[in-house]
Structure formats: structure tokens, C-alpha cells
CSV table of C-alpha atoms and ligand atoms in Angstrom, one decimal:
chain,number,residue,atom,x,y,z
P,234,MET,CA,-34.2,10.4,-12.4
P,235,SER,CA,-31.6,11.5,-14.9
P,236,VAL,CA,-30.3,9.3,-17.6
P,237,PRO,CA,-26.6,8.4,-17.5
P,238,ARG,CA,-24.8,10.5,-20.0
P,239,LEU,CA,-21.3,9.4,-19.6
P,240,SER,CA,-19.2,6.7,-17.9
P,241,CYS,CA,-16.0,7.1,-16.0
P,242,LEU,CA,-13.0,6.7,-18.2
P,243,PHE,CA,-11.2,4.4,-15.7
P,244,CYS,CA,-13.8,2.4,-13.8
P,245,LYS,CA,-16.7,2.6,-16.3
P,246,LYS,CA,-19.1,3.7,-13.6
P,247,ASP,CA,-22.1,5.6,-15.1
P,248,ILE,CA,-21.7,9.2,-14.2
P,249,THR,CA,-25.0,11.0,-14.0
P,250,PHE,CA,-25.4,14.6,-13.4
P,251,SER,CA,-27.9,13.8,-10.7
P,252,TYR,CA,-25.1,13.5,-8.2
P,253,SER,CA,-25.7,16.7,-6.3
P,254,GLU,CA,-22.0,17.0,-5.5
P,255,ILE,CA,-21.2,17.5,-9.2
P,256,ARG,CA,-23.9,20.1,-9.7
P,257,GLU,CA,-22.8,22.1,-6.7
P,258,THR,CA,-19.1,22.0,-7.2
P,259,LEU,CA,-18.0,21.6,-10.8
P,260,SER,CA,-19.8,24.5,-12.5
P,261,SER,CA,-19.9,22.7,-15.8
P,262,PRO,CA,-19.3,19.0,-15.5
P,263,ASP,CA,-18.5,17.3,-18.8
P,264,GLU,CA,-16.6,14.2,-19.9
P,265,ASN,CA,-13.3,15.8,-18.9
P,266,GLY,CA,-14.3,16.9,-15.4
P,267,TYR,CA,-16.6,15.0,-13.1
P,268,ILE,CA,-16.8,13.3,-9.7
P,269,CYS,CA,-16.8,9.5,-9.9
P,270,PRO,CA,-18.3,7.7,-6.9
P,271,ARG,CA,-15.4,5.2,-7.3
P,272,CYS,CA,-12.4,7.3,-8.5
P,273,GLY,CA,-13.3,10.6,-6.8
P,274,VAL,CA,-12.5,13.8,-8.7
P,275,VAL,CA,-11.5,13.2,-12.3
P,276,SER,CA,-10.3,16.2,-14.1
P,277,LEU,CA,-8.6,15.7,-17.5
P,278,HIS,CA,-6.6,17.9,-19.7
P,279,HIS,CA,-8.5,18.3,-23.0
P,280,ASP,CA,-5.9,16.2,-24.9
P,281,THR,CA,-5.8,13.3,-22.5
P,282,ARG,CA,-8.9,11.5,-23.7
P,283,VAL,CA,-7.6,11.3,-27.3
P,284,HIS,CA,-4.3,9.8,-26.2
P,285,PHE,CA,-6.1,7.5,-23.7
P,286,ASN,CA,-8.3,6.1,-26.5
P,287,GLN,CA,-5.2,5.2,-28.5
P,288,ALA,CA,-3.3,3.7,-25.6
P,289,ARG,CA,-5.6,0.8,-24.9
P,290,PHE,CA,-4.7,0.4,-21.2
P,291,SER,CA,-5.1,-3.0,-19.6
P,292,ASN,CA,-7.7,-3.6,-16.9
P,293,GLU,CA,-4.7,-3.7,-14.4
P,294,ASP,CA,-3.6,-0.2,-15.6
P,295,LEU,CA,-7.1,1.2,-15.3
P,296,ALA,CA,-7.4,-0.2,-11.8
P,297,ALA,CA,-4.0,1.4,-10.9
P,298,ILE,CA,-5.3,4.8,-12.0
P,299,SER,CA,-8.7,4.4,-10.3
P,300,ILE,CA,-7.1,3.3,-7.0
P,301,THR,CA,-4.5,6.1,-7.1
P,302,LEU,CA,-7.0,8.9,-7.9
P,303,ARG,CA,-9.4,7.7,-5.2
P,304,ASN,CA,-6.7,7.5,-2.6
P,305,ASP,CA,-5.3,10.9,-3.5
P,306,TRP,CA,-8.8,12.3,-3.2
P,307,GLU,CA,-9.5,10.7,0.2
P,308,ARG,CA,-6.1,11.9,1.5
P,309,LYS,CA,-7.0,15.4,0.5
P,310,GLY,CA,-10.2,15.1,2.6
P,311,ARG,CA,-12.5,14.4,-0.4
P,312,GLY,CA,-12.0,18.0,-1.3
P,313,ILE,CA,-13.5,19.7,-4.3
P,314,PRO,CA,-10.9,21.4,-6.5
P,315,THR,CA,-11.7,25.1,-7.0
P,316,GLU,CA,-10.0,24.9,-10.4
P,317,ARG,CA,-9.5,21.9,-12.7
P,318,GLN,CA,-6.2,20.0,-12.1
P,319,ASN,CA,-6.1,18.7,-15.6
P,320,LEU,CA,-4.6,15.3,-15.5
P,321,LYS,CA,-2.3,15.0,-18.5
P,322,PHE,CA,-1.7,11.7,-20.4
P,323,ASN,CA,1.8,11.7,-19.0
P,324,ASP,CA,0.4,11.8,-15.5
P,325,LEU,CA,-1.6,8.6,-16.2
P,326,THR,CA,1.4,6.7,-17.5
P,327,ARG,CA,3.4,7.9,-14.4
P,328,ILE,CA,0.6,6.7,-12.1
P,329,ILE,CA,0.7,3.2,-13.8
P,330,ALA,CA,4.5,3.0,-13.6
P,331,GLN,CA,4.6,4.0,-9.9
P,332,PHE,CA,1.7,1.9,-8.8
P,333,LYS,CA,2.5,-0.8,-6.2
P,334,PRO,CA,-0.4,-3.2,-5.6
P,335,LEU,CA,-0.9,-4.5,-2.0
P,336,ASP,CA,-0.8,-8.2,-1.2
P,337,PRO,CA,-3.9,-9.6,0.5
P,338,LEU,CA,-2.6,-9.2,4.0
P,339,GLU,CA,-1.6,-5.6,3.3
P,340,MET,CA,-5.1,-5.0,1.8
P,341,MET,CA,-6.6,-6.3,5.1
P,342,ASP,CA,-4.4,-3.9,7.2
P,343,ASN,CA,-5.2,-1.0,4.8
P,344,ALA,CA,-8.9,-1.8,5.0
P,345,LEU,CA,-8.8,-1.9,8.8
P,346,LEU,CA,-7.0,1.5,8.9
P,347,ASN,CA,-9.5,3.0,6.5
P,348,ILE,CA,-12.4,1.9,8.7
P,349,ASP,CA,-10.6,3.0,11.9
P,350,ARG,CA,-9.9,6.4,10.4
P,351,ARG,CA,-13.7,7.1,10.3
P,352,ASN,CA,-14.3,5.6,13.7
P,353,ASP,CA,-15.3,8.1,16.4
P,354,TYR,CA,-16.0,5.8,19.3
P,355,VAL,CA,-15.7,2.2,20.3
P,356,GLY,CA,-18.6,0.1,19.0
P,357,GLN,CA,-19.6,2.6,16.3
P,358,GLU,CA,-21.2,1.0,13.3
P,359,LEU,CA,-19.4,2.1,10.2
P,360,SER,CA,-20.9,1.6,6.7
P,361,VAL,CA,-18.6,0.2,4.0
P,362,TYR,CA,-19.9,0.1,0.4
P,363,ALA,CA,-18.0,-2.4,-1.7
P,364,LYS,CA,-19.8,-1.4,-4.9
P,365,ASP,CA,-18.2,2.0,-5.1
P,366,ASP,CA,-15.5,2.1,-2.4
P,367,TYR,CA,-13.3,-0.7,-3.6
P,368,PRO,CA,-10.6,1.5,-5.2
P,369,TYR,CA,-10.1,3.2,-1.8
P,370,TYR,CA,-9.4,-0.3,-0.4
P,371,PHE,CA,-6.8,-1.0,-3.1
P,372,CYS,CA,-9.1,-3.6,-4.7
P,373,LYS,CA,-9.7,-4.1,-8.4
P,374,GLU,CA,-13.4,-4.8,-8.1
P,375,SER,CA,-16.1,-4.8,-5.5
P,376,ASN,CA,-16.0,-8.6,-5.0
P,377,GLU,CA,-12.4,-8.4,-4.0
P,378,MET,CA,-13.3,-5.8,-1.4
P,379,ARG,CA,-16.1,-8.0,-0.1
P,380,ALA,CA,-13.6,-10.8,0.2
P,381,ILE,CA,-11.1,-8.6,2.1
P,382,ILE,CA,-13.9,-7.5,4.5
P,383,GLY,CA,-14.9,-11.2,4.8
P,384,MET,CA,-11.3,-12.1,5.7
P,385,LEU,CA,-11.2,-9.4,8.3
P,386,CYS,CA,-14.3,-10.8,9.8
P,387,SER,CA,-13.1,-14.4,9.8
P,388,GLU,CA,-9.9,-13.3,11.5
P,389,GLY,CA,-12.1,-11.7,14.1
P,390,PHE,CA,-10.9,-8.1,13.4
P,391,LEU,CA,-14.4,-6.9,12.3
P,392,TYR,CA,-17.9,-7.8,13.0
P,393,VAL,CA,-20.7,-7.3,10.5
P,394,GLU,CA,-23.8,-5.9,12.3
P,395,ASN,CA,-26.0,-6.1,9.2
P,396,GLU,CA,-26.1,-5.5,5.5
P,397,LEU,CA,-28.5,-3.0,3.9
P,398,GLU,CA,-28.6,-2.5,0.2
P,399,GLY,CA,-25.0,-3.4,-0.3
P,400,HIS,CA,-23.8,-1.3,2.7
P,401,LEU,CA,-22.1,-3.5,5.2
P,402,ASN,CA,-22.3,-2.0,8.7
P,403,VAL,CA,-19.2,-3.1,10.6
P,404,THR,CA,-17.7,-2.6,14.0
P,405,ILE,CA,-14.1,-3.0,15.1
P,406,THR,CA,-13.6,-5.8,17.6
P,407,THR,CA,-11.0,-6.2,20.4
P,408,LYS,CA,-8.8,-8.3,18.1
P,409,GLY,CA,-9.2,-5.5,15.5
P,410,TYR,CA,-7.9,-2.9,17.9
P,411,GLN,CA,-5.0,-5.3,18.8
P,412,ARG,CA,-4.1,-5.5,15.1
P,413,LEU,CA,-4.3,-1.7,14.7
P,414,ARG,CA,-1.8,-1.5,17.6
P,415,GLU,CA,0.5,-4.0,15.9
P,416,ILE,CA,0.3,-2.0,12.6
P,417,GLU,CA,1.2,1.1,14.6
P,418,ARG,CA,4.1,-0.7,16.1
P,419,LEU,CA,5.4,-1.6,12.6
P,420,ASN,CA,6.1,2.1,12.5
P,421,LEU,CA,4.9,3.0,9.1
P,422,GLU,CA,6.6,6.4,9.4
P,423,SER,CA,10.0,4.9,10.0
P,424,LYS,CA,12.8,5.8,7.5
P,425,GLN,CA,15.2,3.2,8.7
P,426,ALA,CA,16.4,0.1,6.9
P,427,PHE,CA,18.0,-2.5,9.1
P,428,VAL,CA,20.9,-4.3,7.5
P,429,ALA,CA,21.5,-7.8,8.6
P,430,MET,CA,24.8,-9.2,7.4
P,431,TRP,CA,28.0,-11.1,8.3
P,432,PHE,CA,30.3,-9.1,10.5
P,433,ASN,CA,33.5,-9.9,8.7
P,434,PRO,CA,35.9,-7.2,7.5
P,435,SER,CA,35.7,-8.6,4.0
P,436,MET,CA,32.0,-7.4,4.0
P,437,ASN,CA,32.8,-3.7,4.8
P,438,ASP,CA,33.1,-2.6,1.2
P,439,ALA,CA,29.8,-4.3,0.3
P,440,TYR,CA,28.1,-2.3,3.1
P,441,ASN,CA,29.9,1.0,2.6
P,442,PHE,CA,29.9,1.1,-1.2
P,443,ALA,CA,26.8,-0.8,-2.1
P,444,ILE,CA,24.1,-1.5,0.5
P,445,GLU,CA,24.3,1.8,2.4
P,446,PRO,CA,24.3,4.1,-0.6
P,447,ALA,CA,21.7,2.0,-2.3
P,448,VAL,CA,19.3,2.4,0.6
P,449,ARG,CA,20.0,6.2,0.8
P,450,GLU,CA,19.7,6.8,-2.9
P,451,ALA,CA,16.8,4.4,-3.6
P,452,ILE,CA,14.2,6.1,-1.3
P,453,SER,CA,14.7,9.7,-0.3
P,454,GLY,CA,15.0,10.3,3.4
P,455,PHE,CA,15.9,6.6,4.2
P,456,HIS,CA,19.0,5.5,6.0
P,457,ALA,CA,20.6,2.2,6.6
P,458,LEU,CA,21.5,0.9,10.1
P,459,LYS,CA,23.9,-2.0,10.9
P,460,ILE,CA,24.8,-3.1,14.4
P,461,ASP,CA,28.2,-4.7,14.0
P,462,ASN,CA,29.9,-4.3,17.4
P,463,LYS,CA,29.7,-7.9,18.1
P,464,GLU,CA,29.1,-11.3,16.6
P,465,HIS,CA,25.8,-12.6,17.8
P,466,ILE,CA,25.1,-16.1,16.4
P,467,ASP,CA,23.6,-17.1,19.7
P,468,ASP,CA,23.1,-13.6,21.1
P,469,ILE,CA,20.4,-11.7,19.4
P,470,ASN,CA,20.5,-8.8,21.8
P,471,ASP,CA,17.8,-6.3,22.7
P,472,ALA,CA,19.4,-3.6,20.7
P,473,ILE,CA,19.1,-5.6,17.5
P,474,ILE,CA,15.5,-6.6,18.3
P,475,GLY,CA,14.6,-3.0,19.1
P,476,GLU,CA,16.2,-1.6,15.9
P,477,ILE,CA,14.5,-4.2,13.7
P,478,ARG,CA,11.2,-3.2,15.3
P,479,ARG,CA,11.9,0.4,14.6
P,480,SER,CA,12.7,-0.3,10.9
P,481,ARG,CA,10.5,0.0,7.9
P,482,PHE,CA,12.3,-2.8,6.0
P,483,MET,CA,15.3,-5.0,6.1
P,484,VAL,CA,18.2,-5.7,3.8
P,485,CYS,CA,19.6,-9.1,4.5
P,486,ASP,CA,22.9,-10.2,3.1
P,487,LEU,CA,23.3,-14.0,3.3
P,488,THR,CA,27.0,-14.1,2.5
P,489,GLY,CA,28.7,-16.3,5.1
P,490,TYR,CA,25.4,-18.1,6.0
P,491,ARG,CA,25.5,-16.7,9.6
P,492,GLY,CA,22.8,-18.1,11.9
P,493,GLY,CA,22.2,-14.7,13.4
P,494,VAL,CA,21.4,-13.2,10.0
P,495,TYR,CA,18.8,-15.9,9.2
P,496,PHE,CA,17.3,-15.3,12.7
P,497,GLU,CA,17.1,-11.5,12.1
P,498,ALA,CA,15.4,-12.1,8.7
P,499,GLY,CA,12.9,-14.5,10.3
P,500,PHE,CA,12.1,-12.0,13.0
P,501,ALA,CA,11.6,-9.1,10.5
P,502,TYR,CA,9.5,-11.4,8.3
P,503,GLY,CA,7.4,-12.3,11.3
P,504,LEU,CA,6.8,-8.6,12.1
P,505,GLY,CA,5.6,-8.2,8.5
P,506,LEU,CA,8.6,-6.1,7.4
P,507,PRO,CA,9.7,-6.5,3.7
P,508,VAL,CA,13.0,-8.3,3.6
P,509,ILE,CA,15.3,-7.7,0.6
P,510,TYR,CA,17.9,-10.5,0.2
P,511,THR,CA,21.4,-10.0,-1.2
P,512,CYS,CA,24.3,-12.4,-1.4
P,513,ARG,CA,27.9,-12.2,-2.8
P,514,ASN,CA,28.2,-14.2,-6.0
P,515,ASP,CA,30.7,-16.7,-4.6
P,516,TRP,CA,28.2,-17.6,-1.8
P,517,VAL,CA,25.1,-18.0,-4.0
P,518,HIS,CA,23.7,-21.6,-4.0
P,519,SER,CA,20.2,-22.7,-4.3
P,520,GLU,CA,20.0,-23.6,-0.6
P,521,THR,CA,21.1,-20.1,0.4
P,522,LEU,CA,17.8,-18.7,-0.6
P,523,LEU,CA,15.6,-21.7,0.0
P,524,ASN,CA,16.3,-21.3,3.7
P,525,ALA,CA,15.7,-17.6,3.7
P,526,PRO,CA,12.5,-16.7,5.6
P,527,GLY,CA,9.8,-15.4,3.3
P,528,TYR,CA,11.9,-15.7,0.2
P,529,SER,CA,10.0,-16.5,-2.9
P,530,HIS,CA,11.2,-16.8,-6.4
J,218,LIG,ZN1,-14.3,6.1,-11.9
């Protein structure tokens, strides 16, 4: 038994040199370079800790760093760096600025995907360890991860076989596989934004000079798609449904209060796609947004 000699800067986990991984891989682990069971590889530039101590990050900020580091590490196959990557203080502030937390339903989908990624065959028991794996599941603490796993179980997506010393052994159920298929259908690789809006010539400038370039410039590689060959208040055709399904998110302009536009937004919302609402100033009234599917203030 070795005595803890330092704790992780971000998640406060005690780091002991008894972790064989550290001894074998980082030739001289110290407070600036170690493997945290929660955050993965932590490798700091020698100035970072000084600035860090002055910065007084909030718990939210620390969680953002821990979650980002752990997910990067997992994405790289839990690799061990051959040389130190030396996270600078600027890297930490950039991570915090760019971090987007997941909402509970996204956390559930993400957890199911994480578990499925390790699944080799149907019925396999997979061990999840909330105590140290919660940053990988986009959770701020282990209790949050246990709650997410509990929600997956109560939805019938996972079944807990047993629990041994904090390790939950779970299997994916039929419903879980159905949900994985739905997630796949959401087409997370799609670079398309579906634009739902009033097909009136007065709207052309708004599309050509505002919405379309905004989509293209906001996220590299994304493009906007608008199907405007016909009015479709009562005719939501297969092409529209198909293109919404193929999209990653929707921009929905409510100007004109067209029934078709509200329908499309509702359909996208039901699929779980983010819907971004816009409206020309002269059409903005409180009811406009109150009726918009999934809109919240
Ligand atoms: Zn940590």
C-alpha cells in the first residue's frame, strides 16, 4: 500500500504511484504528469499550476476540464503519450469556453453509446464504475452517473445483472438496441442543417444573406438545405421528411406563421434534433414562440 502523495488538480482524486499504469508509462510521474483514474492522462506545462492556483476555477469549470480530458483520452484509445503534451493554462481556459454540457437525455444516449462501444456480443455483461468513470459519461459526479444508469434501466434500455464493490454489471436490452438504432438514424455525422421557413419571395434575402451564410460560417463543413419548390401547409411530403431525418439540426424561421413550418419543427423536435428559432422583427409576438415546439425561454 502506498500513501497518496498528490491529488488530481481537476477532480481531486488521490493519485498514488501504486497505479501500475503510471509506473510503467510515465517514467517520472510528478504533480505535473500523471494518470488520473477519472481524467485520464494529465500532463501540464510547468507554469500551468501556478496560473491555475490564481484562477480559482468554479466546480463547473473543473468538471468541464475533467470531462474533456477524459473523453479525449478515451477517443485516443486510452493511449499513453510517449512524450508529455504539456497542457498550458490557455488550453484550460479554451476547454472551459468550448465545453457544451449534455442535457439528461443526451447523457443517457451518450452513456448507452459508451457501453455499446465496449460490447462484443449480445448479452455480454459490461462493468461500469461510476466512482471513477463519471467524467467519461459527461457527469459532474459519480451520483449523477448512477442516476443516468438508473434512468437507462427504468427506460428498459439496460439491465443491471449485479453490483460488486461499486461496479455495476449491465447488459443492453432489446429496447436498448432499438434506441441505439434510433441514435444512429439521427445521423450524428450529418453536416446538414434543414431550414424550415415561409416560402414567400420576401423571405429570399433572409435566407440568402443571413441564414444560409450563418450556417456555413458558424460550423465548418455544414451546409443549409431549404426545400422551397412548393407550399406545403397540408402537404408535408416525403422529401421534406427524408431531409429532416438526414439533418443534424434545424433552423426554423417563424415569420408568416406557416402551419407547415410549425409541423416541421415539431417533427424535428420529436426526432431529438436541436431546433434554432428565428423570426423577422415585425412578426415577433409572444404567441409566436409559445407555440414553437420545444422552445424554452
Ligand atoms: Zn482527475
